[in-house]
Every structure is written in C-alpha cells, then in structure tokens.
Amino acid sequence: MQLNTNTAVQEVEHPIATKHHIRLWMKRDDLIHPFISGNKWRKLQFVIEDAISVKAKRLVSFGGAYSNHLVALACAGAIFKFKTKAFVRGEQVSNPMLQLCKTWGMELEFVSRTAYLNKQLLFTQSKLPGDYFIDEGGKGLLAVKGCVNIIPTTQTFTHAVCAVGTGTTFAGVVKQANELGIEPMGIVVLKGAEEIKQDIVALLNEPNKFKLFHQFHEGGYAKTTNALWQFIDDFAAHTGILLDQVYTGKMMKAVFSLIESGYFKQGSSILTIHTGGLLGTLTRPL
Ligand SMILES: *Cc1c(COP(=O)(O)O)cnc(C)c1O
C-alpha cells in the first residue's frame, strides 16, 4: 500500500498576513493519514521499503510516551505486516497514544531514562532473528530521502518553513529548497538544541544554506504557554486548520511573530508545512 503524499497546498488567509502584504500557504501533510501522520509517513516510507527488502519480521524503535512516531510505526507495522516493538522512555504509564500503539499490536517495553540513552544496546540485548532497528523518531538518511519532495513545485515560494525536532524532515526540506531557490527556515521546538545544526549538516551530503530559529520553543520540548494555546485557538477559528502544541503550533506562531516584526519583505510568499501530530491535542488539559 502506498499512502498519497500529494496533499493540498492551501492559502492561509489571515488578517495579519494581509496587513503585511504577505501571502501564506500551507502544505497539508496532516492529511496524509490520520495516524501515520504528516512527516512520519514520509520518514518511514523508505525505511519500510528497506525492511521489506531485507525480509525483516519485526520493526523495533524508540520514543517517549507521547511519540507521534511510535503511533505511526504501530499503524504502519500492522498495514505492512510487520510485528512492532517499542522501547518507551521512562516509568510505565498509560495514555491514549500508547493505547493506540497496543491496539495495532505493538509490544511496549518501558525503560529508565538512563537505559534509554543507549538505543543500540537495548536493541542488541533483546534482538530476535528478523529484528530491524529504527532510530528514535525514525531519524536517518532513509528518512531524509522521503522528505525531499514536500515542497510543491506547481507554484513558486520565497520561503519554506518547517518545525524542527530531530531535524530529519527539515534536512529534506533544505535540500529541496536549495535546489528550487527557496529560503528554508527551521523552527526548533527544543530548548538549547544548538547541536541540531551539526545534525542537519550531517544528514546533507552537500553544503546547503538554511536558517534555524531557536527563540520559539515556548519553554522547551512539549512545554506549552497560555499564549501558545490562545494562538492555536485563534488560528483554528480564522482558518479551520488545527495545529498541535508540540510542533506545528510553535512553527506557525513563530511565522506570525516574524511577520509582525517585519522579517519578511512585502510580497513574500511563504510555504508553511503542516507536519501533522494532531493526536497530541488529545492531551490538552481541559
Ligand atoms: C515528529 C514531528 C516533527 C519533527 O520531525 P523531525 O524530522 O524529527 O524534525 C515535526 N512535526 C510533527 C507534527 C511531528 O510529529
């Protein structure tokens, strides 16, 4: 089965963009699949192809208790007839996302934060014949390969903006944007993640230009503020588009804040990438 990655690119009409004479667009990769969400399918696509070609039986990966990657992997594993296993960071917990993982047959093993640091060791210690290692968040070169055609080439843009976790998705965006003459902008959602730049460079096999923004993490990874929730609500009410609070909400809030600070020239045409992750909104406190 092939999922359709040819999702809509839609104009985001918002008074702030209009006022600054900027056109905003959004690539709706959140519409690729409800659970193999956004960039997670793009990142898994060639990994799964590789697992099939080496006749792997079980896909083994890693993540936190709210990992969009693990939900995507559990669902994709069921579709492509692999067993799946995940090492989950931290003490045993239950939540709707881990419950979904179990529904698709994923085996969960909770490990201490210390043990979690050595993923290769965890993998080797429990390795069965046919086990296939997939790094945390699916990161790696095969994942980048799935992210080099996110930007639609049917129209022109001046900038392409993407949320940055491990930077794998952004590495693909950077590669394609440099070829197309578009400025790639990465909004880093982790605090103090200065090493991300080197990680992205390592994922690119040729020198590429890109900009990273470190001031929009709202307190750190998965941390939220009232202002962020308010932004997400305001954006949903104006456009009908839902954003998540870990990645796409911070990315779009950053774009608006850069627009208002005059960062973009009048006439700019900005492509924002909706990388999905909407299950995360289920964990919003009532
Ligand atoms: C995982 C995820 C990201 C981060 O992707 P990386 O390739 O790790 O940088 C961005 N947005 C959403 C919605 C995600 O689930």
Coordinates of C-alpha atoms and ligand atoms in Angstrom, one line a residue:
M1 CA 0.0 0.0 0.0
Q2 CA 1.2 3.5 -0.9
L3 CA -0.2 6.5 1.0
N4 CA -0.9 9.6 -1.0
T5 CA 1.6 12.3 -0.2
N6 CA 0.2 14.6 -2.9
T7 CA -1.8 16.6 -0.3
A8 CA -3.3 20.0 -0.8
V9 CA -1.4 23.3 -0.6
Q10 CA -3.9 25.8 0.6
E11 CA -3.7 29.5 1.0
V12 CA -4.0 30.6 4.7
E13 CA -6.0 33.8 4.7
H14 CA -5.3 35.7 7.9
P15 CA -5.6 39.5 8.6
I16 CA -2.0 39.7 9.9
A17 CA -0.6 38.3 6.7
T18 CA -2.8 40.5 4.6
K19 CA -1.9 43.6 6.6
H20 CA 1.8 43.0 5.9
H21 CA 1.3 42.2 2.2
I22 CA 2.4 38.6 2.6
R23 CA 0.9 35.5 1.1
L24 CA 0.9 32.5 3.3
W25 CA 0.4 28.9 2.2
M26 CA 0.2 25.6 4.0
K27 CA 1.2 22.2 2.7
R28 CA -1.4 19.9 4.4
D29 CA 0.7 16.8 5.1
D30 CA -1.5 16.4 8.2
L31 CA -4.0 14.9 5.6
I32 CA -1.7 12.1 4.5
H33 CA -3.2 9.7 7.1
P34 CA -4.9 10.2 10.5
F35 CA -2.4 8.1 12.4
I36 CA 0.7 7.8 10.2
S37 CA 0.7 11.5 10.4
G38 CA 2.4 14.0 8.2
N39 CA 6.1 13.7 8.2
K40 CA 6.0 10.4 9.9
W41 CA 4.9 8.6 6.8
R42 CA 7.5 10.4 4.7
K43 CA 10.2 9.4 7.1
L44 CA 9.0 5.7 7.3
Q45 CA 8.4 5.2 3.7
F46 CA 11.9 4.2 2.5
V47 CA 12.7 2.6 5.9
I48 CA 9.8 0.2 5.5
E49 CA 10.8 -0.4 1.8
D50 CA 14.3 -1.4 3.1
A51 CA 12.9 -3.6 5.9
I52 CA 10.8 -5.4 3.3
S53 CA 13.8 -5.9 1.0
V54 CA 15.9 -7.4 3.8
K55 CA 13.0 -9.6 4.8
A56 CA 12.7 -8.1 8.3
K57 CA 10.0 -9.5 10.6
R58 CA 9.8 -7.1 13.4
L59 CA 10.4 -3.3 13.5
V60 CA 12.0 -2.1 16.7
S61 CA 12.0 1.6 17.6
F62 CA 12.2 4.1 20.4
G63 CA 10.2 7.1 21.8
G64 CA 8.7 9.0 24.6
A65 CA 5.2 8.2 26.0
Y66 CA 3.6 10.8 23.6
S67 CA 5.6 9.9 20.5
N68 CA 3.8 10.5 17.2
H69 CA 6.5 8.3 15.6
L70 CA 5.5 5.2 17.7
V71 CA 1.8 5.6 16.9
A72 CA 2.7 5.9 13.2
L73 CA 5.0 2.9 13.3
A74 CA 2.5 0.7 15.1
C75 CA -0.1 1.5 12.5
A76 CA 2.3 1.2 9.6
G77 CA 3.6 -2.1 11.0
A78 CA 0.1 -3.5 11.0
I79 CA -0.6 -2.4 7.4
F80 CA 2.7 -3.8 6.1
K81 CA 2.5 -7.0 8.1
F82 CA 5.4 -6.4 10.5
K83 CA 5.5 -7.1 14.2
T84 CA 6.4 -4.0 16.1
K85 CA 8.2 -3.3 19.4
A86 CA 9.0 0.0 21.1
F87 CA 11.2 0.9 23.9
V88 CA 9.4 3.7 25.7
R89 CA 11.4 6.2 27.8
G90 CA 10.5 6.5 31.5
E91 CA 8.4 4.7 34.0
Q92 CA 5.3 2.7 32.9
V93 CA 2.4 5.0 32.1
S94 CA -0.8 4.8 30.0
N95 CA -2.3 7.4 27.7
P96 CA -4.5 7.4 24.5
M97 CA -1.4 7.4 22.2
L98 CA 0.2 4.3 23.8
Q99 CA -3.2 2.7 23.9
L100 CA -3.4 3.1 20.2
C101 CA 0.1 1.6 19.8
K102 CA -1.2 -1.5 21.7
T103 CA -4.3 -1.7 19.6
W104 CA -2.1 -2.1 16.5
G105 CA -0.2 -4.9 18.2
M106 CA 2.9 -3.0 19.2
E107 CA 4.8 -4.5 22.2
L108 CA 5.8 -1.8 24.6
E109 CA 8.8 -2.0 27.0
F110 CA 9.3 0.8 29.4
V111 CA 12.9 1.6 30.2
S112 CA 14.7 4.0 32.5
R113 CA 15.9 7.3 31.1
T114 CA 19.5 6.1 31.6
A115 CA 18.9 2.8 29.8
Y116 CA 17.1 4.7 27.0
L117 CA 20.3 6.6 26.2
N118 CA 21.9 3.6 24.7
K119 CA 19.5 2.5 22.0
Q120 CA 21.8 0.2 20.1
L121 CA 22.4 -1.7 23.4
L122 CA 18.7 -2.1 24.1
F123 CA 18.2 -3.3 20.6
T124 CA 21.1 -5.8 20.7
Q125 CA 20.2 -7.2 24.1
S126 CA 16.7 -8.2 23.0
K127 CA 17.4 -8.9 19.3
L128 CA 15.5 -11.7 17.7
P129 CA 16.2 -13.0 14.2
G130 CA 14.5 -10.7 11.7
D131 CA 14.5 -7.6 14.0
Y132 CA 15.0 -4.3 12.2
F133 CA 16.4 -1.2 14.1
I134 CA 14.6 2.1 13.5
D135 CA 16.1 5.1 15.4
E136 CA 14.1 7.4 17.6
G137 CA 11.6 9.5 15.6
G138 CA 12.6 7.4 12.5
K139 CA 15.6 9.7 12.0
G140 CA 18.3 8.8 9.5
L141 CA 19.3 9.1 5.8
L142 CA 16.5 6.9 4.5
A143 CA 14.1 9.2 6.3
V144 CA 15.6 12.3 4.7
K145 CA 15.1 10.7 1.3
G146 CA 11.3 10.6 2.0
C147 CA 11.3 14.4 2.8
V148 CA 13.0 15.8 -0.3
N149 CA 9.8 16.3 -2.3
I150 CA 7.5 18.0 0.3
I151 CA 7.5 21.4 -1.4
P152 CA 5.0 21.6 -4.2
T153 CA 6.7 22.6 -7.5
T154 CA 3.5 23.8 -9.1
Q155 CA 3.9 27.3 -7.8
T156 CA 6.7 29.5 -6.5
F157 CA 7.5 30.4 -2.9
T158 CA 10.1 32.7 -1.4
H159 CA 10.4 30.8 1.9
A160 CA 9.6 27.3 3.3
V161 CA 9.1 26.9 7.0
C162 CA 9.1 23.7 8.9
A163 CA 9.2 22.6 12.6
V164 CA 12.4 21.0 13.7
G165 CA 12.6 18.1 16.2
T166 CA 15.4 15.8 15.2
G167 CA 15.9 18.0 12.0
T168 CA 15.4 15.0 9.7
T169 CA 12.3 16.4 8.0
F170 CA 13.9 19.8 7.7
A171 CA 17.1 18.3 6.2
G172 CA 14.9 17.1 3.3
V173 CA 13.2 20.5 3.0
V174 CA 16.6 22.2 3.0
K175 CA 17.8 20.0 0.2
Q176 CA 14.8 20.6 -2.0
A177 CA 14.5 24.3 -1.1
N178 CA 18.2 24.9 -2.1
E179 CA 17.5 23.3 -5.5
L180 CA 14.4 25.4 -6.0
G181 CA 16.0 28.7 -4.8
I182 CA 13.7 29.0 -1.8
E183 CA 14.9 30.1 1.7
P184 CA 14.5 27.2 4.2
M185 CA 13.6 28.2 7.7
G186 CA 13.6 25.7 10.6
I187 CA 11.7 26.5 13.8
V188 CA 13.5 24.5 16.6
V189 CA 11.0 23.2 19.2
L190 CA 13.6 22.1 21.7
K191 CA 15.3 24.4 24.1
G192 CA 19.1 24.8 23.9
A193 CA 19.4 22.4 21.0
E194 CA 22.4 24.1 19.4
E195 CA 23.8 20.8 18.2
I196 CA 20.8 20.4 15.8
K197 CA 22.7 22.5 13.2
Q198 CA 25.5 19.9 13.0
D199 CA 22.9 17.0 12.9
I200 CA 21.3 18.6 9.9
V201 CA 24.6 19.2 8.2
A202 CA 25.5 15.6 8.8
L203 CA 22.2 14.5 7.1
L204 CA 23.0 16.5 4.0
N205 CA 25.7 15.2 1.6
E206 CA 26.5 18.6 0.1
P207 CA 26.7 22.1 1.5
N208 CA 23.3 23.8 1.7
K209 CA 22.1 27.1 3.1
F210 CA 19.4 27.2 5.8
K211 CA 18.4 29.2 8.8
L212 CA 17.4 27.9 12.2
F213 CA 15.4 29.8 14.8
H214 CA 15.9 29.0 18.4
Q215 CA 13.7 31.6 20.1
F216 CA 10.3 30.0 19.5
H217 CA 10.3 26.8 21.8
E218 CA 7.9 28.3 24.3
G219 CA 9.9 27.0 27.3
G220 CA 11.2 23.7 25.8
Y221 CA 10.1 20.5 24.1
A222 CA 6.4 19.7 24.7
K223 CA 6.1 22.7 27.1
T224 CA 3.2 25.0 26.5
T225 CA 2.1 28.5 27.4
N226 CA -1.3 30.1 27.5
A227 CA -0.2 32.3 24.7
L228 CA 0.5 29.2 22.6
W229 CA -2.9 27.7 23.2
Q230 CA -4.5 31.1 22.5
F231 CA -2.6 31.3 19.2
I232 CA -3.7 27.7 18.3
D233 CA -7.4 28.6 19.0
D234 CA -7.2 31.9 17.1
F235 CA -5.6 30.2 14.1
A236 CA -8.2 27.4 14.1
A237 CA -11.0 29.9 14.4
H238 CA -9.7 32.0 11.5
T239 CA -8.7 29.2 9.1
G240 CA -10.4 26.0 10.2
I241 CA -6.9 24.4 10.5
L242 CA -6.0 22.6 13.7
L243 CA -2.4 22.8 14.8
D244 CA -0.7 20.7 17.5
Q245 CA 1.1 22.3 20.5
V246 CA 4.4 20.5 20.2
Y247 CA 5.4 21.2 16.6
T248 CA 3.1 22.9 14.2
G249 CA 1.6 25.4 16.7
K250 CA 5.0 26.7 17.7
M251 CA 6.1 26.8 14.0
M252 CA 3.0 28.9 12.9
K253 CA 3.2 31.1 16.0
A254 CA 6.8 31.8 15.0
V255 CA 5.8 32.7 11.4
F256 CA 3.3 35.2 12.6
S257 CA 5.7 36.7 15.1
L258 CA 8.3 37.1 12.3
I259 CA 5.7 38.6 10.0
E260 CA 4.8 41.2 12.7
S261 CA 8.4 42.0 13.3
G262 CA 8.9 42.8 9.7
Y263 CA 11.2 39.9 9.0
F264 CA 9.6 39.1 5.6
K265 CA 9.7 41.6 2.7
Q266 CA 6.4 42.7 1.3
G267 CA 5.3 40.4 -1.5
S268 CA 6.9 37.3 0.2
S269 CA 5.1 34.0 -0.5
I270 CA 5.7 31.7 2.5
L271 CA 5.1 28.0 2.4
T272 CA 4.5 26.5 5.9
I273 CA 4.5 22.8 6.3
H274 CA 1.8 21.1 8.4
T275 CA 3.7 18.0 9.6
G276 CA 0.7 16.6 11.4
G277 CA 0.9 15.4 15.0
L278 CA -2.8 16.3 15.8
L279 CA -3.2 13.3 18.2
G280 CA -1.1 15.4 20.6
T281 CA -4.0 17.8 21.0
L282 CA -5.9 15.0 22.8
T283 CA -3.6 15.5 25.8
R284 CA -4.6 19.2 26.2
P285 CA -5.8 19.9 29.7
L286 CA -9.5 20.7 29.9
Ligands
LIG1 C1 7.9 14.3 14.7 C2 7.3 15.6 14.3 C3 8.1 16.6 13.8 C4 9.7 16.6 13.9 O1 10.2 16.0 12.8 P1 11.8 15.8 12.8 O2 12.1 15.2 11.5 O3 12.2 14.9 13.9 O4 12.4 17.1 12.9 C5 7.5 17.8 13.4 N1 6.2 17.9 13.4 C6 5.4 16.9 13.8 C7 3.9 17.1 13.8 C8 5.9 15.7 14.3 O5 5.1 14.7 14.7

